[in-house]
Amino acid sequence: MHIKLGIFILIALATGSCGSGKISENEEFVVENLKRIDFEDKSFEVTFKVDALNPAITLNYLYFENQKARVTHSSPGIYSAQFAALKLNSEDRILSLDMSQESKNTLPSLPVKAPVEIKKSQALLSYLLGAVDKYKVLNFDTN
């Protein structure tokens, strides 16, 4: 009985530490030209350049200003993440006895907390290196 419990605890600890992400201490890749582009509808896009990305690395999400967006590859070496205008509550609500009319209301956007603490002038890039979740803190130019 004690042996089975010990084996279970060892397996739980081993699998629990494999999936946990951490800030990358090594420079697996370099991010350059981090830019924010604002649009008229208050949505925005963050673009950045990564040269020579290792094929074992998959860029997943970018956390910025209490939002999370999927990273897309737009052209060679150029990546971006699209962020919607953050709406905590919408003024344009349909109130009706007809449920089908009320179902047209958009849901409010709730803030997303980054898994790692970042400053207001930073973004957090989540990526996979093989099967390990990792994070890279990106700094916007403050000039």
CSV table of N, CA and C in Angstrom, one decimal:
chain,number,residue,atom,x,y,z
A,1,MET,N,0.8,-1.2,0.0
A,1,MET,CA,0.0,0.0,0.0
A,1,MET,C,0.9,1.2,0.0
A,2,HIS,N,1.9,1.3,0.9
A,2,HIS,CA,2.8,2.5,1.0
A,2,HIS,C,3.6,2.6,-0.3
A,3,ILE,N,4.0,1.5,-0.9
A,3,ILE,CA,4.7,1.6,-2.2
A,3,ILE,C,3.9,2.2,-3.3
A,4,LYS,N,2.6,1.8,-3.4
A,4,LYS,CA,1.7,2.3,-4.4
A,4,LYS,C,1.5,3.8,-4.2
A,5,LEU,N,1.3,4.2,-3.0
A,5,LEU,CA,1.1,5.6,-2.7
A,5,LEU,C,2.4,6.4,-3.0
A,6,GLY,N,3.5,5.9,-2.7
A,6,GLY,CA,4.8,6.6,-3.1
A,6,GLY,C,5.0,6.7,-4.6
A,7,ILE,N,4.6,5.7,-5.3
A,7,ILE,CA,4.7,5.7,-6.8
A,7,ILE,C,3.8,6.7,-7.3
A,8,PHE,N,2.5,6.8,-6.8
A,8,PHE,CA,1.5,7.8,-7.2
A,8,PHE,C,2.0,9.2,-7.0
A,9,ILE,N,2.6,9.4,-5.9
A,9,ILE,CA,3.1,10.8,-5.5
A,9,ILE,C,4.3,11.2,-6.5
A,10,LEU,N,5.2,10.2,-6.7
A,10,LEU,CA,6.3,10.5,-7.7
A,10,LEU,C,5.8,10.8,-9.1
A,11,ILE,N,4.8,10.0,-9.5
A,11,ILE,CA,4.2,10.3,-10.9
A,11,ILE,C,3.5,11.6,-10.9
A,12,ALA,N,2.8,12.0,-9.9
A,12,ALA,CA,2.1,13.2,-9.8
A,12,ALA,C,3.1,14.4,-9.9
A,13,LEU,N,4.1,14.3,-9.1
A,13,LEU,CA,5.1,15.4,-9.1
A,13,LEU,C,5.8,15.5,-10.4
A,14,ALA,N,6.2,14.4,-11.0
A,14,ALA,CA,6.9,14.4,-12.3
A,14,ALA,C,6.0,15.0,-13.4
A,15,THR,N,4.7,14.6,-13.5
A,15,THR,CA,3.9,15.1,-14.5
A,15,THR,C,3.5,16.5,-14.2
A,16,GLY,N,3.3,16.9,-13.0
A,16,GLY,CA,3.0,18.3,-12.6
A,16,GLY,C,4.0,19.3,-13.0
A,17,SER,N,5.3,18.9,-12.9
A,17,SER,CA,6.4,19.8,-13.3
A,17,SER,C,6.6,19.9,-14.7
A,18,CYS,N,6.2,18.9,-15.5
A,18,CYS,CA,6.5,18.9,-17.0
A,18,CYS,C,5.6,20.0,-17.7
A,19,GLY,N,4.4,20.1,-17.3
A,19,GLY,CA,3.5,21.0,-18.0
A,19,GLY,C,3.6,22.5,-17.5
A,20,SER,N,4.3,22.7,-16.4
A,20,SER,CA,4.3,24.1,-15.9
A,20,SER,C,5.2,24.9,-16.7
A,21,GLY,N,4.8,26.2,-17.0
A,21,GLY,CA,5.6,27.1,-17.8
A,21,GLY,C,6.5,27.9,-17.0
A,22,LYS,N,7.5,28.5,-17.6
A,22,LYS,CA,8.4,29.3,-16.8
A,22,LYS,C,9.0,30.4,-17.8
A,23,ILE,N,9.5,31.4,-17.2
A,23,ILE,CA,10.2,32.5,-18.0
A,23,ILE,C,11.5,31.8,-18.6
A,24,SER,N,11.7,32.1,-19.9
A,24,SER,CA,12.9,31.5,-20.5
A,24,SER,C,14.1,32.3,-20.0
A,25,GLU,N,15.1,31.5,-19.5
A,25,GLU,CA,16.3,32.1,-19.1
A,25,GLU,C,17.3,32.1,-20.2
A,26,ASN,N,17.1,31.2,-21.2
A,26,ASN,CA,18.0,31.2,-22.3
A,26,ASN,C,17.4,32.0,-23.5
A,27,GLU,N,18.2,32.5,-24.4
A,27,GLU,CA,17.7,33.2,-25.5
A,27,GLU,C,17.5,32.2,-26.7
A,28,GLU,N,16.3,31.5,-26.7
A,28,GLU,CA,16.0,30.6,-27.8
A,28,GLU,C,15.8,31.3,-29.1
A,29,PHE,N,15.3,32.6,-29.0
A,29,PHE,CA,15.1,33.4,-30.1
A,29,PHE,C,15.1,34.9,-29.7
A,30,VAL,N,15.2,35.8,-30.6
A,30,VAL,CA,15.3,37.2,-30.3
A,30,VAL,C,14.1,37.9,-31.0
A,31,VAL,N,13.4,38.7,-30.2
A,31,VAL,CA,12.2,39.4,-30.7
A,31,VAL,C,12.6,40.9,-30.9
A,32,GLU,N,12.4,41.4,-32.1
A,32,GLU,CA,12.7,42.8,-32.4
A,32,GLU,C,11.5,43.5,-33.0
A,33,ASN,N,11.6,44.8,-33.0
A,33,ASN,CA,10.6,45.7,-33.7
A,33,ASN,C,9.2,45.4,-33.1
A,34,LEU,N,9.1,45.4,-31.8
A,34,LEU,CA,7.8,45.2,-31.1
A,34,LEU,C,7.0,46.5,-31.3
A,35,LYS,N,5.8,46.5,-31.9
A,35,LYS,CA,5.0,47.7,-32.2
A,35,LYS,C,3.6,47.4,-31.9
A,36,ARG,N,2.9,48.5,-31.5
A,36,ARG,CA,1.5,48.4,-31.3
A,36,ARG,C,0.9,49.3,-32.3
A,37,ILE,N,-0.2,48.8,-33.0
A,37,ILE,CA,-0.9,49.6,-34.0
A,37,ILE,C,-2.3,49.7,-33.6
A,38,ASP,N,-2.8,50.9,-33.4
A,38,ASP,CA,-4.1,51.2,-32.9
A,38,ASP,C,-5.0,51.4,-34.1
A,39,PHE,N,-6.3,51.0,-34.0
A,39,PHE,CA,-7.3,51.1,-35.1
A,39,PHE,C,-8.4,52.0,-34.6
A,40,GLU,N,-9.2,52.5,-35.5
A,40,GLU,CA,-10.3,53.5,-35.1
A,40,GLU,C,-11.3,52.9,-34.2
A,41,ASP,N,-11.6,51.6,-34.3
A,41,ASP,CA,-12.6,50.9,-33.5
A,41,ASP,C,-12.1,50.6,-32.1
A,42,LYS,N,-10.9,51.1,-31.8
A,42,LYS,CA,-10.3,50.9,-30.5
A,42,LYS,C,-9.7,49.5,-30.3
A,43,SER,N,-9.7,48.7,-31.4
A,43,SER,CA,-9.0,47.4,-31.3
A,43,SER,C,-7.5,47.8,-31.7
A,44,PHE,N,-6.6,46.8,-31.5
A,44,PHE,CA,-5.2,47.1,-31.8
A,44,PHE,C,-4.5,45.8,-32.2
A,45,GLU,N,-3.4,45.9,-32.8
A,45,GLU,CA,-2.5,44.8,-33.2
A,45,GLU,C,-1.1,45.0,-32.6
A,46,VAL,N,-0.5,44.0,-32.2
A,46,VAL,CA,0.9,44.0,-31.8
A,46,VAL,C,1.7,43.2,-32.8
A,47,THR,N,2.7,43.8,-33.4
A,47,THR,CA,3.5,43.1,-34.4
A,47,THR,C,5.0,43.0,-33.9
A,48,PHE,N,5.7,42.0,-34.3
A,48,PHE,CA,7.1,41.8,-33.9
A,48,PHE,C,7.8,40.9,-34.9
A,49,LYS,N,9.1,41.0,-34.9
A,49,LYS,CA,9.9,40.3,-35.8
A,49,LYS,C,10.8,39.2,-35.1
A,50,VAL,N,10.8,38.0,-35.6
A,50,VAL,CA,11.7,37.0,-35.1
A,50,VAL,C,12.4,36.3,-36.2
A,51,ASP,N,13.7,36.4,-36.2
A,51,ASP,CA,14.6,35.8,-37.2
A,51,ASP,C,15.0,34.4,-36.8
A,52,ALA,N,15.0,33.5,-37.7
A,52,ALA,CA,15.6,32.2,-37.5
A,52,ALA,C,15.0,31.5,-36.3
A,53,LEU,N,13.7,31.3,-36.3
A,53,LEU,CA,13.0,30.6,-35.3
A,53,LEU,C,13.2,29.1,-35.4
A,54,ASN,N,13.6,28.5,-34.3
A,54,ASN,CA,13.8,27.0,-34.3
A,54,ASN,C,12.5,26.3,-34.6
A,55,PRO,N,12.6,25.3,-35.4
A,55,PRO,CA,11.3,24.6,-35.8
A,55,PRO,C,10.7,23.9,-34.6
A,56,ALA,N,11.4,23.6,-33.5
A,56,ALA,CA,10.8,23.0,-32.3
A,56,ALA,C,10.0,24.0,-31.5
A,57,ILE,N,10.1,25.3,-31.9
A,57,ILE,CA,9.4,26.3,-31.1
A,57,ILE,C,8.1,26.7,-31.8
A,58,THR,N,7.0,26.8,-31.1
A,58,THR,CA,5.7,27.2,-31.6
A,58,THR,C,5.2,28.4,-30.7
A,59,LEU,N,5.1,29.6,-31.4
A,59,LEU,CA,4.6,30.8,-30.7
A,59,LEU,C,3.1,30.6,-30.5
A,60,ASN,N,2.6,30.8,-29.3
A,60,ASN,CA,1.1,30.6,-29.0
A,60,ASN,C,0.3,31.8,-28.8
A,61,TYR,N,0.6,32.5,-27.7
A,61,TYR,CA,-0.3,33.6,-27.3
A,61,TYR,C,0.6,34.8,-26.9
A,62,LEU,N,0.0,36.0,-27.0
A,62,LEU,CA,0.6,37.2,-26.5
A,62,LEU,C,-0.4,37.8,-25.5
A,63,TYR,N,0.1,38.1,-24.3
A,63,TYR,CA,-0.6,38.7,-23.2
A,63,TYR,C,-0.2,40.2,-23.2
A,64,PHE,N,-1.2,41.1,-23.2
A,64,PHE,CA,-0.9,42.5,-23.2
A,64,PHE,C,-2.2,43.3,-22.8
A,65,GLU,N,-2.0,44.2,-21.9
A,65,GLU,CA,-3.1,45.1,-21.4
A,65,GLU,C,-4.3,44.3,-21.0
A,66,ASN,N,-4.1,43.3,-20.2
A,66,ASN,CA,-5.2,42.4,-19.6
A,66,ASN,C,-6.0,41.7,-20.7
A,67,GLN,N,-5.3,41.3,-21.8
A,67,GLN,CA,-5.9,40.6,-22.8
A,67,GLN,C,-5.0,39.5,-23.3
A,68,LYS,N,-5.5,38.5,-24.0
A,68,LYS,CA,-4.7,37.4,-24.5
A,68,LYS,C,-5.2,37.2,-26.0
A,69,ALA,N,-4.2,37.1,-26.9
A,69,ALA,CA,-4.5,36.9,-28.3
A,69,ALA,C,-3.6,35.9,-28.9
A,70,ARG,N,-4.1,35.1,-29.8
A,70,ARG,CA,-3.3,34.1,-30.5
A,70,ARG,C,-2.3,34.8,-31.4
A,71,VAL,N,-1.0,34.3,-31.4
A,71,VAL,CA,0.0,34.8,-32.3
A,71,VAL,C,-0.1,34.2,-33.7
A,72,THR,N,-0.1,35.0,-34.7
A,72,THR,CA,-0.2,34.5,-36.1
A,72,THR,C,1.1,34.9,-36.9
A,73,HIS,N,1.4,34.1,-37.8
A,73,HIS,CA,2.6,34.3,-38.7
A,73,HIS,C,2.1,35.0,-39.9
A,74,SER,N,2.4,36.3,-40.1
A,74,SER,CA,1.8,37.0,-41.3
A,74,SER,C,2.7,37.0,-42.5
A,75,SER,N,4.0,37.1,-42.3
A,75,SER,CA,5.0,37.0,-43.4
A,75,SER,C,6.3,36.5,-42.9
A,76,PRO,N,7.3,36.2,-43.7
A,76,PRO,CA,8.5,35.6,-43.2
A,76,PRO,C,9.1,36.5,-42.1
A,77,GLY,N,9.2,35.9,-40.9
A,77,GLY,CA,9.8,36.5,-39.8
A,77,GLY,C,9.0,37.5,-39.0
A,78,ILE,N,7.7,37.8,-39.6
A,78,ILE,CA,6.8,38.8,-39.0
A,78,ILE,C,5.7,38.0,-38.3
A,79,TYR,N,5.4,38.4,-37.1
A,79,TYR,CA,4.3,37.8,-36.3
A,79,TYR,C,3.4,38.9,-35.8
A,80,SER,N,2.2,38.5,-35.5
A,80,SER,CA,1.2,39.5,-34.9
A,80,SER,C,0.2,38.9,-34.1
A,81,ALA,N,-0.4,39.7,-33.3
A,81,ALA,CA,-1.6,39.3,-32.4
A,81,ALA,C,-2.6,40.4,-32.5
A,82,GLN,N,-3.8,40.0,-32.7
A,82,GLN,CA,-5.0,41.0,-32.8
A,82,GLN,C,-5.7,41.1,-31.5
A,83,PHE,N,-5.9,42.3,-31.0
A,83,PHE,CA,-6.6,42.5,-29.8
A,83,PHE,C,-7.9,43.3,-30.0
A,84,ALA,N,-9.0,42.8,-29.5
A,84,ALA,CA,-10.3,43.5,-29.6
A,84,ALA,C,-10.3,44.7,-28.7
A,85,ALA,N,-11.2,45.6,-28.9
A,85,ALA,CA,-11.4,46.7,-28.0
A,85,ALA,C,-12.0,46.1,-26.7
A,86,LEU,N,-11.4,46.3,-25.6
A,86,LEU,CA,-11.8,45.7,-24.3
A,86,LEU,C,-13.1,46.4,-23.9
A,87,LYS,N,-14.2,45.6,-23.8
A,87,LYS,CA,-15.5,46.0,-23.4
A,87,LYS,C,-15.9,45.3,-22.1
A,88,LEU,N,-15.9,46.0,-21.0
A,88,LEU,CA,-16.4,45.4,-19.8
A,88,LEU,C,-17.9,45.4,-19.7
A,89,ASN,N,-18.5,46.4,-20.4
A,89,ASN,CA,-19.9,46.5,-20.4
A,89,ASN,C,-20.3,47.3,-21.7
A,90,SER,N,-21.3,46.9,-22.3
A,90,SER,CA,-21.8,47.5,-23.6
A,90,SER,C,-23.0,48.4,-23.3
A,91,GLU,N,-23.0,49.6,-23.9
A,91,GLU,CA,-24.2,50.4,-23.7
A,91,GLU,C,-25.3,49.9,-24.6
A,92,ASP,N,-25.0,49.3,-25.7
A,92,ASP,CA,-26.0,48.9,-26.7
A,92,ASP,C,-26.5,47.5,-26.3
A,93,ARG,N,-27.4,47.4,-25.4
A,93,ARG,CA,-28.0,46.1,-25.0
A,93,ARG,C,-29.4,46.0,-25.5
A,94,ILE,N,-29.8,44.8,-26.0
A,94,ILE,CA,-31.1,44.5,-26.4
A,94,ILE,C,-31.8,43.9,-25.2
A,95,LEU,N,-32.9,44.6,-24.7
A,95,LEU,CA,-33.7,44.0,-23.6
A,95,LEU,C,-35.1,43.7,-24.2
A,96,SER,N,-35.4,42.4,-24.1
A,96,SER,CA,-36.7,42.0,-24.7
A,96,SER,C,-37.2,40.8,-24.0
A,97,LEU,N,-38.5,40.6,-24.1
A,97,LEU,CA,-39.2,39.4,-23.6
A,97,LEU,C,-38.9,38.2,-24.5
A,98,ASP,N,-38.5,38.5,-25.7
A,98,ASP,CA,-38.1,37.5,-26.7
A,98,ASP,C,-36.6,37.1,-26.5
A,99,MET,N,-36.4,35.9,-26.1
A,99,MET,CA,-35.0,35.5,-25.8
A,99,MET,C,-34.1,35.5,-27.0
A,100,SER,N,-34.7,35.2,-28.2
A,100,SER,CA,-33.9,35.2,-29.4
A,100,SER,C,-33.4,36.6,-29.7
A,101,GLN,N,-34.1,37.7,-29.4
A,101,GLN,CA,-33.6,39.0,-29.5
A,101,GLN,C,-32.5,39.3,-28.5
A,102,GLU,N,-32.6,38.9,-27.3
A,102,GLU,CA,-31.6,39.1,-26.3
A,102,GLU,C,-30.3,38.3,-26.6
A,103,SER,N,-30.5,37.2,-27.3
A,103,SER,CA,-29.3,36.4,-27.6
A,103,SER,C,-28.3,37.1,-28.5
A,104,LYS,N,-28.8,38.2,-29.2
A,104,LYS,CA,-27.9,38.9,-30.1
A,104,LYS,C,-26.9,39.9,-29.3
A,105,ASN,N,-27.1,40.0,-28.0
A,105,ASN,CA,-26.2,40.8,-27.2
A,105,ASN,C,-24.8,40.2,-27.2
A,106,THR,N,-23.8,41.0,-27.4
A,106,THR,CA,-22.4,40.4,-27.3
A,106,THR,C,-22.0,40.3,-25.8
A,107,LEU,N,-21.3,39.3,-25.5
A,107,LEU,CA,-20.8,39.1,-24.1
A,107,LEU,C,-19.7,40.1,-23.8
A,108,PRO,N,-19.7,40.6,-22.6
A,108,PRO,CA,-18.6,41.5,-22.2
A,108,PRO,C,-17.2,40.8,-22.2
A,109,SER,N,-16.2,41.6,-22.5
A,109,SER,CA,-14.8,41.0,-22.5
A,109,SER,C,-14.3,41.1,-21.1
A,110,LEU,N,-13.9,40.0,-20.5
A,110,LEU,CA,-13.3,40.0,-19.2
A,110,LEU,C,-11.8,40.1,-19.3
A,111,PRO,N,-11.2,40.8,-18.3
A,111,PRO,CA,-9.8,40.9,-18.3
A,111,PRO,C,-9.1,39.5,-18.2
A,112,VAL,N,-8.0,39.4,-18.8
A,112,VAL,CA,-7.2,38.1,-18.7
A,112,VAL,C,-5.9,38.4,-18.0
A,113,LYS,N,-5.6,37.7,-16.9
A,113,LYS,CA,-4.4,37.9,-16.2
A,113,LYS,C,-3.3,37.1,-16.8
A,114,ALA,N,-2.2,37.7,-17.1
A,114,ALA,CA,-1.0,36.9,-17.6
A,114,ALA,C,-0.5,36.0,-16.5
A,115,PRO,N,0.0,34.8,-17.0
A,115,PRO,CA,0.4,33.8,-16.0
A,115,PRO,C,1.7,34.2,-15.2
A,116,VAL,N,2.4,35.2,-15.7
A,116,VAL,CA,3.6,35.8,-15.1
A,116,VAL,C,3.4,37.3,-15.0
A,117,GLU,N,3.8,37.9,-13.9
A,117,GLU,CA,3.6,39.3,-13.7
A,117,GLU,C,4.4,40.1,-14.7
A,118,ILE,N,3.8,41.1,-15.3
A,118,ILE,CA,4.5,41.9,-16.3
A,118,ILE,C,4.1,43.4,-16.0
A,119,LYS,N,5.0,44.3,-16.4
A,119,LYS,CA,4.7,45.7,-16.3
A,119,LYS,C,3.8,46.2,-17.4
A,120,LYS,N,3.3,47.4,-17.2
A,120,LYS,CA,2.4,48.0,-18.2
A,120,LYS,C,3.1,48.2,-19.6
A,121,SER,N,4.4,48.4,-19.6
A,121,SER,CA,5.1,48.6,-20.9
A,121,SER,C,5.7,47.3,-21.4
A,122,GLN,N,5.1,46.2,-20.9
A,122,GLN,CA,5.6,44.9,-21.4
A,122,GLN,C,4.5,44.0,-21.9
A,123,ALA,N,4.8,43.0,-22.7
A,123,ALA,CA,3.9,42.0,-23.2
A,123,ALA,C,4.5,40.7,-22.8
A,124,LEU,N,3.7,39.6,-22.7
A,124,LEU,CA,4.2,38.3,-22.4
A,124,LEU,C,3.9,37.4,-23.5
A,125,LEU,N,4.9,36.8,-24.1
A,125,LEU,CA,4.8,35.8,-25.2
A,125,LEU,C,4.8,34.4,-24.7
A,126,SER,N,3.8,33.6,-24.9
A,126,SER,CA,3.8,32.2,-24.5
A,126,SER,C,4.2,31.4,-25.7
A,127,TYR,N,5.0,30.4,-25.5
A,127,TYR,CA,5.4,29.5,-26.6
A,127,TYR,C,5.7,28.1,-26.1
A,128,LEU,N,5.7,27.2,-27.0
A,128,LEU,CA,6.1,25.8,-26.7
A,128,LEU,C,7.5,25.5,-27.3
A,129,LEU,N,8.3,25.0,-26.4
A,129,LEU,CA,9.6,24.5,-26.9
A,129,LEU,C,9.5,23.0,-26.7
A,130,GLY,N,9.3,22.3,-27.8
A,130,GLY,CA,9.0,20.8,-27.7
A,130,GLY,C,7.6,20.7,-27.1
A,131,ALA,N,7.5,20.1,-25.9
A,131,ALA,CA,6.3,20.0,-25.2
A,131,ALA,C,6.2,20.8,-23.9
A,132,VAL,N,7.2,21.7,-23.8
A,132,VAL,CA,7.3,22.5,-22.5
A,132,VAL,C,6.7,23.9,-22.8
A,133,ASP,N,5.8,24.4,-22.0
A,133,ASP,CA,5.3,25.8,-22.1
A,133,ASP,C,6.3,26.7,-21.5
A,134,LYS,N,6.6,27.8,-22.2
A,134,LYS,CA,7.6,28.8,-21.7
A,134,LYS,C,7.0,30.1,-22.0
A,135,TYR,N,7.6,31.2,-21.4
A,135,TYR,CA,7.2,32.5,-21.5
A,135,TYR,C,8.4,33.4,-21.7
A,136,LYS,N,8.2,34.5,-22.5
A,136,LYS,CA,9.2,35.4,-22.8
A,136,LYS,C,8.6,36.8,-22.6
A,137,VAL,N,9.3,37.6,-21.8
A,137,VAL,CA,8.8,39.0,-21.5
A,137,VAL,C,9.3,39.9,-22.6
A,138,LEU,N,8.4,40.7,-23.2
A,138,LEU,CA,8.8,41.6,-24.3
A,138,LEU,C,8.6,43.0,-23.9
A,139,ASN,N,9.6,43.8,-24.1
A,139,ASN,CA,9.6,45.2,-23.7
A,139,ASN,C,9.3,46.1,-24.9
A,140,PHE,N,8.3,47.0,-24.7
A,140,PHE,CA,8.0,48.0,-25.8
A,140,PHE,C,9.0,49.2,-25.6
A,141,ASP,N,9.4,49.8,-26.7
A,141,ASP,CA,10.2,51.0,-26.6
A,141,ASP,C,9.5,52.1,-25.9
A,142,THR,N,10.1,52.7,-25.0
A,142,THR,CA,9.5,53.8,-24.2
A,142,THR,C,9.9,55.2,-24.8
A,143,ASN,N,10.5,55.2,-25.9
A,143,ASN,CA,10.9,56.5,-26.6
A,143,ASN,C,9.8,57.2,-27.1
